[in-house]
Amino acid sequence: MDTVRSRRNELVTRFRNAARARRPDRTMLLLDGVRLIRDACAAGAPIATAIVSQAALAAGDGDVERLARDLEASRVPVAAGSDAVMAAVSPVRAPSAAVALGDHRPARLDAVLQAARDGAACVVAPVGVQDPGNLGAIVRTAEAAGAAGVAVAGPSADPYGWKALRGAMGSTFRVPVADGGSPAEIAAAARSHGFRVLAAVPRGGRALHEAELGERHLVLVGGEGAGLRPFADLADDAVSVPMAPAVESLNVAVAAGVILYEARRQRASR
């Protein structure tokens, strides 16, 4: 295993470019941390290369050692990085002991909708969700609740950026996530596949427990500012999570979770 000690090394530059890549130009995913790399490998996501902490190897960190061995056994190039190098390639404040680059292969919107059509399940569509941590949490919740997939509208954060990938904790590799397209385009594509389009609004929508969620639905959830107000006319109906009068709204990831679990409950009851 080669050791990389300079932050100016070409390999380090590749990692830093992946972390800073703009959404339309992304070709590689920055996978930060042993667990996320493991999740990507388990889902069959192609790994291009990895850097593991030289200090962690020297200290006998079993998780890092096993990861390095497994990657090398799969013919993935693995290098050991000095502390300075790990600080350069890992974007978090306390650098992770392993960072990898994976091929970027986002799901197509039609594939997400077809998966839901085959299983009569919901698809959640974040609109204008700017916080990548919230976006990652929505992806993770979608998998947990048995949603068919996630269709991220263009005004939202990048679901394949490193922050959102960490927030999703591996779910991005197990549930299809389509990226891009305007809210209107996503809603139109959903209708063409036989979906009803619902908008989650803080007040004034049909009470969640009274809404029909057992069949195919695309659920639009709004971001941290204007929410879905600019896109309300895209929906066939609006639903609201009941809240105490003094509460203005729920966090978007929490609201998405409540709705998706109600949809799961209704599907199970059928």
PDB file of C-alpha atoms in Angstrom, residues 14-269:
ATOM      1  CA  ARG A  14      -9.113  14.220  -7.000  1.00  0.00           C
ATOM      2  CA  PHE A  15     -10.783  13.878  -3.619  1.00  0.00           C
ATOM      3  CA  ARG A  16     -10.994  17.618  -3.044  1.00  0.00           C
ATOM      4  CA  ASN A  17     -12.433  18.165  -6.518  1.00  0.00           C
ATOM      5  CA  ALA A  18     -15.095  15.553  -5.817  1.00  0.00           C
ATOM      6  CA  ALA A  19     -16.052  17.321  -2.588  1.00  0.00           C
ATOM      7  CA  ARG A  20     -16.394  20.660  -4.404  1.00  0.00           C
ATOM      8  CA  ALA A  21     -17.984  19.391  -7.622  1.00  0.00           C
ATOM      9  CA  ARG A  22     -21.019  21.281  -8.808  1.00  0.00           C
ATOM     10  CA  ARG A  23     -24.144  19.266  -9.289  1.00  0.00           C
ATOM     11  CA  PRO A  24     -24.251  19.213 -13.119  1.00  0.00           C
ATOM     12  CA  ASP A  25     -20.548  18.340 -13.328  1.00  0.00           C
ATOM     13  CA  ARG A  26     -20.488  15.552 -10.755  1.00  0.00           C
ATOM     14  CA  THR A  27     -18.926  12.308 -11.921  1.00  0.00           C
ATOM     15  CA  MET A  28     -17.660  10.939  -8.593  1.00  0.00           C
ATOM     16  CA  LEU A  29     -19.161  10.612  -5.123  1.00  0.00           C
ATOM     17  CA  LEU A  30     -17.130  11.475  -2.041  1.00  0.00           C
ATOM     18  CA  LEU A  31     -17.787   8.729   0.507  1.00  0.00           C
ATOM     19  CA  ASP A  32     -16.647   9.874   3.923  1.00  0.00           C
ATOM     20  CA  GLY A  33     -16.266   7.310   6.674  1.00  0.00           C
ATOM     21  CA  VAL A  34     -15.901   3.554   7.039  1.00  0.00           C
ATOM     22  CA  ARG A  35     -19.622   2.904   7.432  1.00  0.00           C
ATOM     23  CA  LEU A  36     -20.655   4.848   4.333  1.00  0.00           C
ATOM     24  CA  ILE A  37     -18.003   3.128   2.235  1.00  0.00           C
ATOM     25  CA  ARG A  38     -19.187  -0.246   3.563  1.00  0.00           C
ATOM     26  CA  ASP A  39     -22.796   0.607   2.710  1.00  0.00           C
ATOM     27  CA  ALA A  40     -21.826   1.621  -0.814  1.00  0.00           C
ATOM     28  CA  CYS A  41     -19.885  -1.611  -1.336  1.00  0.00           C
ATOM     29  CA  ALA A  42     -22.734  -3.729   0.038  1.00  0.00           C
ATOM     30  CA  ALA A  43     -25.127  -2.093  -2.427  1.00  0.00           C
ATOM     31  CA  GLY A  44     -22.791  -2.804  -5.327  1.00  0.00           C
ATOM     32  CA  ALA A  45     -21.780   0.800  -5.923  1.00  0.00           C
ATOM     33  CA  PRO A  46     -18.471   0.851  -7.823  1.00  0.00           C
ATOM     34  CA  ILE A  47     -15.582   2.242  -5.751  1.00  0.00           C
ATOM     35  CA  ALA A  48     -12.796   3.884  -7.731  1.00  0.00           C
ATOM     36  CA  THR A  49     -10.182   4.469  -5.034  1.00  0.00           C
ATOM     37  CA  ALA A  50      -9.790   5.016  -1.294  1.00  0.00           C
ATOM     38  CA  ILE A  51      -7.463   6.615   1.248  1.00  0.00           C
ATOM     39  CA  VAL A  52      -7.266   5.301   4.802  1.00  0.00           C
ATOM     40  CA  SER A  53      -5.577   6.873   7.764  1.00  0.00           C
ATOM     41  CA  GLN A  54      -1.958   5.833   8.247  1.00  0.00           C
ATOM     42  CA  ALA A  55      -2.322   6.614  11.951  1.00  0.00           C
ATOM     43  CA  ALA A  56      -5.394   4.386  12.256  1.00  0.00           C
ATOM     44  CA  LEU A  57      -3.548   1.515  10.587  1.00  0.00           C
ATOM     45  CA  ALA A  58      -0.553   2.015  12.853  1.00  0.00           C
ATOM     46  CA  ALA A  59      -2.845   2.002  15.888  1.00  0.00           C
ATOM     47  CA  GLY A  60      -4.377  -1.306  14.810  1.00  0.00           C
ATOM     48  CA  ASP A  61      -7.862   0.033  14.099  1.00  0.00           C
ATOM     49  CA  GLY A  62      -9.642  -3.176  13.102  1.00  0.00           C
ATOM     50  CA  ASP A  63     -12.446  -1.518  11.142  1.00  0.00           C
ATOM     51  CA  VAL A  64     -10.010   0.454   8.993  1.00  0.00           C
ATOM     52  CA  GLU A  65      -7.713  -2.532   8.503  1.00  0.00           C
ATOM     53  CA  ARG A  66     -10.574  -4.797   7.412  1.00  0.00           C
ATOM     54  CA  LEU A  67     -11.965  -2.163   5.071  1.00  0.00           C
ATOM     55  CA  ALA A  68      -8.568  -1.671   3.425  1.00  0.00           C
ATOM     56  CA  ARG A  69      -8.127  -5.432   3.005  1.00  0.00           C
ATOM     57  CA  ASP A  70     -11.601  -5.895   1.567  1.00  0.00           C
ATOM     58  CA  LEU A  71     -11.199  -3.041  -0.886  1.00  0.00           C
ATOM     59  CA  GLU A  72      -7.831  -4.325  -2.034  1.00  0.00           C
ATOM     60  CA  ALA A  73      -9.313  -7.805  -2.430  1.00  0.00           C
ATOM     61  CA  SER A  74     -11.883  -6.213  -4.749  1.00  0.00           C
ATOM     62  CA  ARG A  75      -9.012  -4.624  -6.686  1.00  0.00           C
ATOM     63  CA  VAL A  76      -9.776  -1.112  -5.481  1.00  0.00           C
ATOM     64  CA  PRO A  77      -6.601   0.993  -5.176  1.00  0.00           C
ATOM     65  CA  VAL A  78      -6.060   1.933  -1.524  1.00  0.00           C
ATOM     66  CA  ALA A  79      -3.487   4.389  -0.188  1.00  0.00           C
ATOM     67  CA  ALA A  80      -2.498   5.268   3.360  1.00  0.00           C
ATOM     68  CA  GLY A  81      -2.733   8.961   4.158  1.00  0.00           C
ATOM     69  CA  SER A  82      -0.851  11.064   6.674  1.00  0.00           C
ATOM     70  CA  ASP A  83      -2.789  13.167   9.170  1.00  0.00           C
ATOM     71  CA  ALA A  84      -2.413  16.199   6.893  1.00  0.00           C
ATOM     72  CA  VAL A  85      -3.695  14.261   3.914  1.00  0.00           C
ATOM     73  CA  MET A  86      -6.702  12.892   5.803  1.00  0.00           C
ATOM     74  CA  ALA A  87      -7.561  16.418   6.903  1.00  0.00           C
ATOM     75  CA  ALA A  88      -7.461  17.469   3.250  1.00  0.00           C
ATOM     76  CA  VAL A  89      -9.565  14.650   1.804  1.00  0.00           C
ATOM     77  CA  SER A  90     -12.127  14.267   4.606  1.00  0.00           C
ATOM     78  CA  PRO A  91     -14.486  17.275   4.600  1.00  0.00           C
ATOM     79  CA  VAL A  92     -15.680  16.922   8.198  1.00  0.00           C
ATOM     80  CA  ARG A  93     -14.195  18.854  11.091  1.00  0.00           C
ATOM     81  CA  ALA A  94     -12.711  15.778  12.741  1.00  0.00           C
ATOM     82  CA  PRO A  95     -11.300  13.913   9.711  1.00  0.00           C
ATOM     83  CA  SER A  96     -12.602  10.420   9.091  1.00  0.00           C
ATOM     84  CA  ALA A  97     -10.231   7.455   9.048  1.00  0.00           C
ATOM     85  CA  ALA A  98     -11.315   6.371   5.569  1.00  0.00           C
ATOM     86  CA  VAL A  99     -12.527   8.254   2.499  1.00  0.00           C
ATOM     87  CA  ALA A 100     -13.345   6.835  -0.923  1.00  0.00           C
ATOM     88  CA  LEU A 101     -14.451   7.915  -4.364  1.00  0.00           C
ATOM     89  CA  GLY A 102     -17.389   6.109  -5.949  1.00  0.00           C
ATOM     90  CA  ASP A 103     -18.920   6.296  -9.404  1.00  0.00           C
ATOM     91  CA  HIS A 104     -21.898   8.645  -9.639  1.00  0.00           C
ATOM     92  CA  ARG A 105     -24.869   6.712 -10.988  1.00  0.00           C
ATOM     93  CA  PRO A 106     -28.102   8.484 -10.032  1.00  0.00           C
ATOM     94  CA  ALA A 107     -31.432   6.814 -10.656  1.00  0.00           C
ATOM     95  CA  ARG A 108     -33.603   8.051 -13.513  1.00  0.00           C
ATOM     96  CA  LEU A 109     -36.950   9.554 -12.550  1.00  0.00           C
ATOM     97  CA  ASP A 110     -38.819   7.077 -14.748  1.00  0.00           C
ATOM     98  CA  ALA A 111     -37.088   4.206 -12.945  1.00  0.00           C
ATOM     99  CA  VAL A 112     -38.135   5.570  -9.540  1.00  0.00           C
ATOM    100  CA  LEU A 113     -41.737   5.983 -10.659  1.00  0.00           C
ATOM    101  CA  GLN A 114     -41.822   2.554 -12.264  1.00  0.00           C
ATOM    102  CA  ALA A 115     -40.539   0.976  -9.056  1.00  0.00           C
ATOM    103  CA  ALA A 116     -43.362   2.650  -7.149  1.00  0.00           C
ATOM    104  CA  ARG A 117     -45.885   1.680  -9.801  1.00  0.00           C
ATOM    105  CA  ASP A 118     -44.897  -1.963  -9.535  1.00  0.00           C
ATOM    106  CA  GLY A 119     -45.192  -1.884  -5.743  1.00  0.00           C
ATOM    107  CA  ALA A 120     -48.077   0.595  -5.314  1.00  0.00           C
ATOM    108  CA  ALA A 121     -45.893   2.642  -2.992  1.00  0.00           C
ATOM    109  CA  CYS A 122     -45.229   6.326  -2.421  1.00  0.00           C
ATOM    110  CA  VAL A 123     -42.488   8.494  -3.854  1.00  0.00           C
ATOM    111  CA  VAL A 124     -41.437  11.564  -1.888  1.00  0.00           C
ATOM    112  CA  ALA A 125     -40.350  14.675  -3.784  1.00  0.00           C
ATOM    113  CA  PRO A 126     -38.391  17.279  -1.796  1.00  0.00           C
ATOM    114  CA  VAL A 127     -38.853  20.765  -3.268  1.00  0.00           C
ATOM    115  CA  GLY A 128     -36.541  23.590  -2.227  1.00  0.00           C
ATOM    116  CA  VAL A 129     -34.975  21.636   0.662  1.00  0.00           C
ATOM    117  CA  GLN A 130     -31.721  23.542   0.948  1.00  0.00           C
ATOM    118  CA  ASP A 131     -30.231  21.853   4.002  1.00  0.00           C
ATOM    119  CA  PRO A 132     -28.340  18.740   2.819  1.00  0.00           C
ATOM    120  CA  GLY A 133     -28.684  17.193   6.258  1.00  0.00           C
ATOM    121  CA  ASN A 134     -32.476  17.439   6.014  1.00  0.00           C
ATOM    122  CA  LEU A 135     -32.361  16.064   2.488  1.00  0.00           C
ATOM    123  CA  GLY A 136     -30.261  13.106   3.615  1.00  0.00           C
ATOM    124  CA  ALA A 137     -32.663  12.476   6.484  1.00  0.00           C
ATOM    125  CA  ILE A 138     -35.578  12.396   4.034  1.00  0.00           C
ATOM    126  CA  VAL A 139     -33.779   9.763   1.944  1.00  0.00           C
ATOM    127  CA  ARG A 140     -33.048   7.697   5.061  1.00  0.00           C
ATOM    128  CA  THR A 141     -36.654   7.986   6.250  1.00  0.00           C
ATOM    129  CA  ALA A 142     -37.956   7.047   2.800  1.00  0.00           C
ATOM    130  CA  GLU A 143     -36.054   3.781   2.956  1.00  0.00           C
ATOM    131  CA  ALA A 144     -37.110   3.098   6.538  1.00  0.00           C
ATOM    132  CA  ALA A 145     -40.791   3.686   5.762  1.00  0.00           C
ATOM    133  CA  GLY A 146     -40.749   1.523   2.653  1.00  0.00           C
ATOM    134  CA  ALA A 147     -41.164   4.303   0.095  1.00  0.00           C
ATOM    135  CA  ALA A 148     -40.358   3.357  -3.480  1.00  0.00           C
ATOM    136  CA  GLY A 149     -37.911   6.196  -3.970  1.00  0.00           C
ATOM    137  CA  VAL A 150     -37.088   9.883  -3.811  1.00  0.00           C
ATOM    138  CA  ALA A 151     -37.374  12.426  -6.621  1.00  0.00           C
ATOM    139  CA  VAL A 152     -35.387  15.534  -5.713  1.00  0.00           C
ATOM    140  CA  ALA A 153     -36.499  18.724  -7.457  1.00  0.00           C
ATOM    141  CA  GLY A 154     -33.785  20.952  -8.844  1.00  0.00           C
ATOM    142  CA  PRO A 155     -34.215  23.827  -6.335  1.00  0.00           C
ATOM    143  CA  SER A 156     -33.210  21.472  -3.508  1.00  0.00           C
ATOM    144  CA  ALA A 157     -29.718  20.679  -2.259  1.00  0.00           C
ATOM    145  CA  ASP A 158     -27.613  18.073  -4.035  1.00  0.00           C
ATOM    146  CA  PRO A 159     -28.682  14.622  -2.754  1.00  0.00           C
ATOM    147  CA  TYR A 160     -25.339  13.207  -3.910  1.00  0.00           C
ATOM    148  CA  GLY A 161     -23.179  15.802  -2.189  1.00  0.00           C
ATOM    149  CA  TRP A 162     -21.104  14.488   0.682  1.00  0.00           C
ATOM    150  CA  LYS A 163     -23.250  16.125   3.396  1.00  0.00           C
ATOM    151  CA  ALA A 164     -26.473  14.620   2.099  1.00  0.00           C
ATOM    152  CA  LEU A 165     -24.826  11.219   1.631  1.00  0.00           C
ATOM    153  CA  ARG A 166     -23.657  11.253   5.250  1.00  0.00           C
ATOM    154  CA  GLY A 167     -27.111  12.349   6.400  1.00  0.00           C
ATOM    155  CA  ALA A 168     -28.734   9.475   4.505  1.00  0.00           C
ATOM    156  CA  MET A 169     -26.394   6.992   6.219  1.00  0.00           C
ATOM    157  CA  GLY A 170     -26.197   4.643   3.242  1.00  0.00           C
ATOM    158  CA  SER A 171     -29.867   4.768   2.215  1.00  0.00           C
ATOM    159  CA  THR A 172     -28.950   6.576  -1.016  1.00  0.00           C
ATOM    160  CA  PHE A 173     -27.398   3.310  -2.208  1.00  0.00           C
ATOM    161  CA  ARG A 174     -30.423   1.178  -1.297  1.00  0.00           C
ATOM    162  CA  VAL A 175     -33.399   3.292  -2.393  1.00  0.00           C
ATOM    163  CA  PRO A 176     -33.506   4.933  -5.841  1.00  0.00           C
ATOM    164  CA  VAL A 177     -32.897   8.681  -5.719  1.00  0.00           C
ATOM    165  CA  ALA A 178     -33.541  10.711  -8.859  1.00  0.00           C
ATOM    166  CA  ASP A 179     -31.906  14.118  -8.978  1.00  0.00           C
ATOM    167  CA  GLY A 180     -33.006  17.108 -11.017  1.00  0.00           C
ATOM    168  CA  GLY A 181     -36.010  18.319 -12.901  1.00  0.00           C
ATOM    169  CA  SER A 182     -38.398  21.086 -11.961  1.00  0.00           C
ATOM    170  CA  PRO A 183     -41.290  20.402  -9.576  1.00  0.00           C
ATOM    171  CA  ALA A 184     -43.677  20.756 -12.528  1.00  0.00           C
ATOM    172  CA  GLU A 185     -41.728  18.206 -14.585  1.00  0.00           C
ATOM    173  CA  ILE A 186     -41.644  15.733 -11.704  1.00  0.00           C
ATOM    174  CA  ALA A 187     -45.379  16.126 -11.041  1.00  0.00           C
ATOM    175  CA  ALA A 188     -46.202  15.694 -14.746  1.00  0.00           C
ATOM    176  CA  ALA A 189     -44.041  12.561 -14.997  1.00  0.00           C
ATOM    177  CA  ALA A 190     -45.745  11.119 -11.911  1.00  0.00           C
ATOM    178  CA  ARG A 191     -49.210  11.669 -13.392  1.00  0.00           C
ATOM    179  CA  SER A 192     -48.124  10.001 -16.622  1.00  0.00           C
ATOM    180  CA  HIS A 193     -47.354   6.906 -14.514  1.00  0.00           C
ATOM    181  CA  GLY A 194     -50.783   6.967 -12.843  1.00  0.00           C
ATOM    182  CA  PHE A 195     -49.849   8.753  -9.610  1.00  0.00           C
ATOM    183  CA  ARG A 196     -51.852  11.271  -7.639  1.00  0.00           C
ATOM    184  CA  VAL A 197     -49.792  14.250  -6.562  1.00  0.00           C
ATOM    185  CA  LEU A 198     -50.152  15.448  -2.980  1.00  0.00           C
ATOM    186  CA  ALA A 199     -48.665  18.555  -1.392  1.00  0.00           C
ATOM    187  CA  ALA A 200     -47.714  18.548   2.286  1.00  0.00           C
ATOM    188  CA  VAL A 201     -48.726  21.913   3.768  1.00  0.00           C
ATOM    189  CA  PRO A 202     -48.569  23.083   7.394  1.00  0.00           C
ATOM    190  CA  ARG A 203     -52.230  24.142   7.589  1.00  0.00           C
ATOM    191  CA  GLY A 204     -55.405  23.879   5.569  1.00  0.00           C
ATOM    192  CA  GLY A 205     -54.849  20.516   3.914  1.00  0.00           C
ATOM    193  CA  ARG A 206     -56.799  17.334   4.401  1.00  0.00           C
ATOM    194  CA  ALA A 207     -55.996  15.851   7.805  1.00  0.00           C
ATOM    195  CA  LEU A 208     -53.342  13.184   7.285  1.00  0.00           C
ATOM    196  CA  HIS A 209     -55.347  10.368   8.861  1.00  0.00           C
ATOM    197  CA  GLU A 210     -58.283  11.191   6.553  1.00  0.00           C
ATOM    198  CA  ALA A 211     -56.216  11.270   3.351  1.00  0.00           C
ATOM    199  CA  GLU A 212     -56.142   8.291   0.996  1.00  0.00           C
ATOM    200  CA  LEU A 213     -52.495   7.195   0.869  1.00  0.00           C
ATOM    201  CA  GLY A 214     -52.806   3.488   0.175  1.00  0.00           C
ATOM    202  CA  GLU A 215     -52.323   3.756  -3.581  1.00  0.00           C
ATOM    203  CA  ARG A 216     -49.621   5.342  -5.747  1.00  0.00           C
ATOM    204  CA  HIS A 217     -48.815   8.882  -4.673  1.00  0.00           C
ATOM    205  CA  LEU A 218     -46.100  11.425  -5.240  1.00  0.00           C
ATOM    206  CA  VAL A 219     -45.810  13.511  -2.079  1.00  0.00           C
ATOM    207  CA  LEU A 220     -44.309  16.990  -2.479  1.00  0.00           C
ATOM    208  CA  VAL A 221     -42.610  18.261   0.679  1.00  0.00           C
ATOM    209  CA  GLY A 222     -41.387  21.844   0.905  1.00  0.00           C
ATOM    210  CA  GLY A 223     -38.174  23.410   2.087  1.00  0.00           C
ATOM    211  CA  GLU A 224     -37.110  25.596   4.948  1.00  0.00           C
ATOM    212  CA  GLY A 225     -38.378  28.907   3.580  1.00  0.00           C
ATOM    213  CA  ALA A 226     -41.400  29.372   1.350  1.00  0.00           C
ATOM    214  CA  GLY A 227     -42.282  25.702   1.587  1.00  0.00           C
ATOM    215  CA  LEU A 228     -44.609  24.577  -1.185  1.00  0.00           C
ATOM    216  CA  ARG A 229     -46.508  27.845  -1.555  1.00  0.00           C
ATOM    217  CA  PRO A 230     -45.062  28.623  -5.016  1.00  0.00           C
ATOM    218  CA  PHE A 231     -45.892  25.087  -6.192  1.00  0.00           C
ATOM    219  CA  ALA A 232     -49.255  24.430  -4.530  1.00  0.00           C
ATOM    220  CA  ASP A 233     -51.109  24.390  -7.846  1.00  0.00           C
ATOM    221  CA  LEU A 234     -49.082  21.365  -8.986  1.00  0.00           C
ATOM    222  CA  ALA A 235     -50.896  19.065  -6.557  1.00  0.00           C
ATOM    223  CA  ASP A 236     -54.202  17.225  -6.864  1.00  0.00           C
ATOM    224  CA  ASP A 237     -54.768  17.595  -3.149  1.00  0.00           C
ATOM    225  CA  ALA A 238     -53.061  18.919  -0.018  1.00  0.00           C
ATOM    226  CA  VAL A 239     -52.470  17.097   3.250  1.00  0.00           C
ATOM    227  CA  SER A 240     -51.509  18.442   6.659  1.00  0.00           C
ATOM    228  CA  VAL A 241     -50.024  16.788   9.715  1.00  0.00           C
ATOM    229  CA  PRO A 242     -52.170  17.744  12.744  1.00  0.00           C
ATOM    230  CA  MET A 243     -50.253  20.083  15.070  1.00  0.00           C
ATOM    231  CA  ALA A 244     -50.898  22.045  18.232  1.00  0.00           C
ATOM    232  CA  PRO A 245     -52.120  25.585  17.385  1.00  0.00           C
ATOM    233  CA  ALA A 246     -48.968  27.301  18.629  1.00  0.00           C
ATOM    234  CA  VAL A 247     -46.671  25.239  16.375  1.00  0.00           C
ATOM    235  CA  GLU A 248     -46.066  26.939  13.026  1.00  0.00           C
ATOM    236  CA  SER A 249     -44.607  23.989  11.133  1.00  0.00           C
ATOM    237  CA  LEU A 250     -42.595  20.784  11.407  1.00  0.00           C
ATOM    238  CA  ASN A 251     -39.078  20.158  10.210  1.00  0.00           C
ATOM    239  CA  VAL A 252     -39.377  18.949   6.615  1.00  0.00           C
ATOM    240  CA  ALA A 253     -37.695  15.610   7.328  1.00  0.00           C
ATOM    241  CA  VAL A 254     -39.983  15.006  10.319  1.00  0.00           C
ATOM    242  CA  ALA A 255     -43.077  15.881   8.273  1.00  0.00           C
ATOM    243  CA  ALA A 256     -41.971  13.602   5.431  1.00  0.00           C
ATOM    244  CA  GLY A 257     -41.452  10.776   7.934  1.00  0.00           C
ATOM    245  CA  VAL A 258     -44.906  11.141   9.484  1.00  0.00           C
ATOM    246  CA  ILE A 259     -46.559  11.137   6.041  1.00  0.00           C
ATOM    247  CA  LEU A 260     -44.563   8.196   4.713  1.00  0.00           C
ATOM    248  CA  TYR A 261     -45.294   6.098   7.779  1.00  0.00           C
ATOM    249  CA  GLU A 262     -49.004   6.873   7.513  1.00  0.00           C
ATOM    250  CA  ALA A 263     -48.814   5.757   3.882  1.00  0.00           C
ATOM    251  CA  ARG A 264     -47.080   2.563   5.009  1.00  0.00           C
ATOM    252  CA  ARG A 265     -49.756   1.951   7.640  1.00  0.00           C
ATOM    253  CA  GLN A 266     -52.521   2.358   5.081  1.00  0.00           C
ATOM    254  CA  ARG A 267     -50.834   0.041   2.597  1.00  0.00           C
ATOM    255  CA  ALA A 268     -50.369  -2.587   5.304  1.00  0.00           C
ATOM    256  CA  SER A 269     -54.012  -2.331   6.345  1.00  0.00           C
TER     257      SER A 269
END
